[in-house]
Amino acid sequence: IEAMNYMSYDAMVLGNHEFNFGLDFVDRIVQDADFPMLNANTYLDGSRIADPYTIIESGDYTIALIGIGNPNILVWDGDKLDGVTTTGVAEEVEALTKHIEANYDTDAIIVSAHVGKTAEFFDGTDKDAGLSAISSLLTSIFSLILKL
């Protein structure tokens, strides 16, 4: 995190490996970062564990960056994540895209998703649909990118 601070990161998405060592480790890196840690679909006791998105001003452009984490953290590290729940990647991207479009004048919306191309596990929901689920939303998101 110190190196990322030095390099002036704009943001980082909390991926599955940040959860390998439990919530105290996640809290520490979030506190140590001088930039937003993003994760729109991971919750602790009903509240998001990190910011779902950030707005970045770069030159003449305003960019929204949505961060999506891997919902399988509970499969891999659930024993270290008491009180943690995850939601579907597509439902979060869709809701946040609508929120950003309604509340900000952005030139682009970028989704940084720490997920695979397709689902790794199937639990009877679309929660772990991976990039395949997000791609169904690309018409809306892509139209925003074309504004650049």
mmCIF file of C-alpha atoms in Angstrom:
data_model
loop_
_atom_site.group_PDB
_atom_site.id
_atom_site.type_symbol
_atom_site.label_atom_id
_atom_site.label_comp_id
_atom_site.label_asym_id
_atom_site.label_seq_id
_atom_site.Cartn_x
_atom_site.Cartn_y
_atom_site.Cartn_z
ATOM 1 C CA ILE A 1 0.000 0.000 0.000
ATOM 2 C CA GLU A 2 2.888 2.338 0.744
ATOM 3 C CA ALA A 3 4.172 1.886 -2.818
ATOM 4 C CA MET A 4 0.693 2.455 -4.224
ATOM 5 C CA ASN A 5 0.393 5.654 -2.184
ATOM 6 C CA TYR A 6 3.771 6.791 -3.508
ATOM 7 C CA MET A 7 2.614 6.087 -7.073
ATOM 8 C CA SER A 8 -0.587 8.110 -6.464
ATOM 9 C CA TYR A 9 -3.090 5.383 -7.324
ATOM 10 C CA ASP A 10 -6.541 6.733 -8.167
ATOM 11 C CA ALA A 11 -8.277 3.688 -6.660
ATOM 12 C CA MET A 12 -8.020 -0.049 -6.043
ATOM 13 C CA VAL A 13 -10.611 -2.821 -6.031
ATOM 14 C CA LEU A 14 -10.519 -5.166 -3.068
ATOM 15 C CA GLY A 15 -10.115 -8.594 -4.630
ATOM 16 C CA ASN A 16 -10.304 -12.028 -3.101
ATOM 17 C CA HIS A 17 -6.711 -12.140 -1.850
ATOM 18 C CA GLU A 18 -7.216 -9.087 0.348
ATOM 19 C CA PHE A 19 -9.677 -11.236 2.322
ATOM 20 C CA ASN A 20 -7.322 -14.237 2.738
ATOM 21 C CA PHE A 21 -6.103 -12.919 6.077
ATOM 22 C CA GLY A 22 -9.442 -11.814 7.518
ATOM 23 C CA LEU A 23 -11.187 -8.527 8.151
ATOM 24 C CA ASP A 24 -8.477 -6.981 10.337
ATOM 25 C CA PHE A 25 -6.113 -7.117 7.352
ATOM 26 C CA VAL A 26 -8.759 -5.570 5.077
ATOM 27 C CA ASP A 27 -9.370 -2.792 7.610
ATOM 28 C CA ARG A 28 -5.641 -2.098 7.866
ATOM 29 C CA ILE A 29 -5.062 -1.741 4.128
ATOM 30 C CA VAL A 30 -8.173 0.399 3.691
ATOM 31 C CA GLN A 31 -6.931 2.707 6.473
ATOM 32 C CA ASP A 32 -3.360 2.800 5.124
ATOM 33 C CA ALA A 33 -4.379 3.759 1.589
ATOM 34 C CA ASP A 34 -4.378 7.388 0.507
ATOM 35 C CA PHE A 35 -6.778 6.463 -2.303
ATOM 36 C CA PRO A 36 -10.257 4.914 -2.389
ATOM 37 C CA MET A 37 -10.596 1.176 -1.914
ATOM 38 C CA LEU A 38 -13.575 0.000 -3.926
ATOM 39 C CA ASN A 39 -15.863 -2.979 -3.612
ATOM 40 C CA ALA A 40 -19.538 -2.566 -4.441
ATOM 41 C CA ASN A 41 -20.729 -6.077 -3.709
ATOM 42 C CA THR A 42 -19.215 -7.054 -0.359
ATOM 43 C CA TYR A 43 -21.029 -6.179 2.848
ATOM 44 C CA LEU A 44 -20.214 -6.480 6.549
ATOM 45 C CA ASP A 45 -23.269 -6.646 8.800
ATOM 46 C CA GLY A 46 -25.381 -5.093 6.032
ATOM 47 C CA SER A 47 -23.088 -2.158 5.161
ATOM 48 C CA ARG A 48 -20.669 -2.019 2.260
ATOM 49 C CA ILE A 49 -17.137 -2.879 3.284
ATOM 50 C CA ALA A 50 -15.713 -0.198 0.958
ATOM 51 C CA ASP A 51 -16.851 2.559 -1.364
ATOM 52 C CA PRO A 52 -18.729 1.160 -4.380
ATOM 53 C CA TYR A 53 -17.317 3.732 -6.801
ATOM 54 C CA THR A 54 -15.249 6.854 -7.063
ATOM 55 C CA ILE A 55 -15.373 9.859 -9.365
ATOM 56 C CA ILE A 56 -12.046 10.797 -10.932
ATOM 57 C CA GLU A 57 -11.296 14.111 -12.607
ATOM 58 C CA SER A 58 -8.573 13.647 -15.217
ATOM 59 C CA GLY A 59 -7.791 16.589 -17.429
ATOM 60 C CA ASP A 60 -11.044 17.605 -19.070
ATOM 61 C CA TYR A 61 -12.737 14.302 -18.263
ATOM 62 C CA THR A 62 -14.898 13.094 -15.405
ATOM 63 C CA ILE A 63 -14.745 9.330 -14.991
ATOM 64 C CA ALA A 64 -16.738 7.107 -12.671
ATOM 65 C CA LEU A 65 -14.923 3.954 -11.587
ATOM 66 C CA ILE A 66 -17.052 1.131 -10.157
ATOM 67 C CA GLY A 67 -15.232 -1.588 -8.223
ATOM 68 C CA ILE A 68 -16.595 -5.132 -8.139
ATOM 69 C CA GLY A 69 -15.118 -7.800 -5.889
ATOM 70 C CA ASN A 70 -15.249 -11.548 -6.238
ATOM 71 C CA PRO A 71 -18.345 -12.961 -4.517
ATOM 72 C CA ASN A 72 -16.527 -16.265 -3.978
ATOM 73 C CA ILE A 73 -14.561 -14.898 -1.034
ATOM 74 C CA LEU A 74 -17.080 -16.686 1.150
ATOM 75 C CA VAL A 75 -16.280 -20.004 -0.550
ATOM 76 C CA TRP A 76 -12.541 -19.567 -0.133
ATOM 77 C CA ASP A 77 -12.245 -17.630 3.141
ATOM 78 C CA GLY A 78 -15.693 -17.720 4.746
ATOM 79 C CA ASP A 79 -14.299 -19.012 8.033
ATOM 80 C CA LYS A 80 -12.421 -15.710 8.457
ATOM 81 C CA LEU A 81 -15.254 -13.436 7.341
ATOM 82 C CA ASP A 82 -17.950 -13.493 10.019
ATOM 83 C CA GLY A 83 -20.788 -11.122 9.144
ATOM 84 C CA VAL A 84 -19.729 -10.778 5.501
ATOM 85 C CA THR A 85 -22.169 -11.236 2.635
ATOM 86 C CA THR A 86 -21.795 -10.671 -1.085
ATOM 87 C CA THR A 87 -24.240 -9.676 -3.794
ATOM 88 C CA GLY A 88 -24.383 -10.274 -7.523
ATOM 89 C CA VAL A 89 -21.926 -8.523 -9.779
ATOM 90 C CA ALA A 90 -24.453 -7.599 -12.476
ATOM 91 C CA GLU A 91 -27.113 -6.289 -10.096
ATOM 92 C CA GLU A 92 -24.588 -3.995 -8.393
ATOM 93 C CA VAL A 93 -23.159 -2.699 -11.686
ATOM 94 C CA GLU A 94 -26.630 -2.032 -13.046
ATOM 95 C CA ALA A 95 -27.802 -0.192 -9.924
ATOM 96 C CA LEU A 96 -24.622 1.860 -9.630
ATOM 97 C CA THR A 97 -24.605 2.767 -13.319
ATOM 98 C CA LYS A 98 -28.153 4.108 -12.972
ATOM 99 C CA HIS A 99 -27.180 6.000 -9.806
ATOM 100 C CA ILE A 100 -24.112 7.547 -11.433
ATOM 101 C CA GLU A 101 -26.000 8.496 -14.609
ATOM 102 C CA ALA A 102 -28.695 10.210 -12.492
ATOM 103 C CA ASN A 103 -26.330 12.062 -10.159
ATOM 104 C CA TYR A 104 -23.131 12.868 -12.056
ATOM 105 C CA ASP A 105 -22.187 14.338 -15.399
ATOM 106 C CA THR A 106 -19.541 11.776 -16.333
ATOM 107 C CA ASP A 107 -17.732 11.290 -19.601
ATOM 108 C CA ALA A 108 -17.226 7.582 -18.912
ATOM 109 C CA ILE A 109 -18.142 4.840 -16.491
ATOM 110 C CA ILE A 110 -15.503 2.156 -16.066
ATOM 111 C CA VAL A 111 -16.104 -1.123 -14.249
ATOM 112 C CA SER A 112 -13.068 -2.715 -12.649
ATOM 113 C CA ALA A 113 -14.195 -6.225 -11.757
ATOM 114 C CA HIS A 114 -12.096 -8.742 -9.841
ATOM 115 C CA VAL A 115 -14.044 -11.700 -11.246
ATOM 116 C CA GLY A 116 -13.595 -14.398 -13.827
ATOM 117 C CA LYS A 117 -15.031 -14.486 -17.323
ATOM 118 C CA THR A 118 -17.783 -16.890 -16.239
ATOM 119 C CA ALA A 119 -19.081 -18.320 -12.981
ATOM 120 C CA GLU A 120 -16.724 -20.517 -10.980
ATOM 121 C CA PHE A 121 -19.361 -21.868 -8.598
ATOM 122 C CA PHE A 122 -23.120 -22.086 -8.912
ATOM 123 C CA ASP A 123 -25.184 -21.561 -5.789
ATOM 124 C CA GLY A 124 -28.575 -21.242 -7.491
ATOM 125 C CA THR A 125 -28.195 -17.493 -8.031
ATOM 126 C CA ASP A 126 -26.510 -15.272 -10.606
ATOM 127 C CA LYS A 127 -24.245 -13.809 -7.912
ATOM 128 C CA ASP A 128 -21.112 -15.417 -9.378
ATOM 129 C CA ALA A 129 -21.932 -14.837 -13.035
ATOM 130 C CA GLY A 130 -18.606 -13.121 -13.671
ATOM 131 C CA LEU A 131 -17.965 -10.855 -16.607
ATOM 132 C CA SER A 132 -20.578 -12.667 -18.682
ATOM 133 C CA ALA A 133 -23.279 -11.083 -16.500
ATOM 134 C CA ILE A 134 -21.731 -7.636 -16.665
ATOM 135 C CA SER A 135 -21.406 -7.855 -20.455
ATOM 136 C CA SER A 136 -25.200 -7.851 -20.784
ATOM 137 C CA LEU A 137 -25.095 -4.310 -19.400
ATOM 138 C CA LEU A 138 -22.412 -3.090 -21.773
ATOM 139 C CA THR A 139 -24.777 -1.384 -24.178
ATOM 140 C CA SER A 140 -25.547 1.255 -21.567
ATOM 141 C CA ILE A 141 -22.018 1.469 -20.228
ATOM 142 C CA PHE A 142 -20.434 1.447 -23.693
ATOM 143 C CA SER A 143 -22.638 4.327 -24.815
ATOM 144 C CA LEU A 144 -21.208 6.406 -21.995
ATOM 145 C CA ILE A 145 -17.646 5.562 -22.984
ATOM 146 C CA LEU A 146 -18.387 6.641 -26.552
ATOM 147 C CA LYS A 147 -19.111 10.164 -25.274
ATOM 148 C CA LEU A 148 -15.332 10.609 -24.936
#
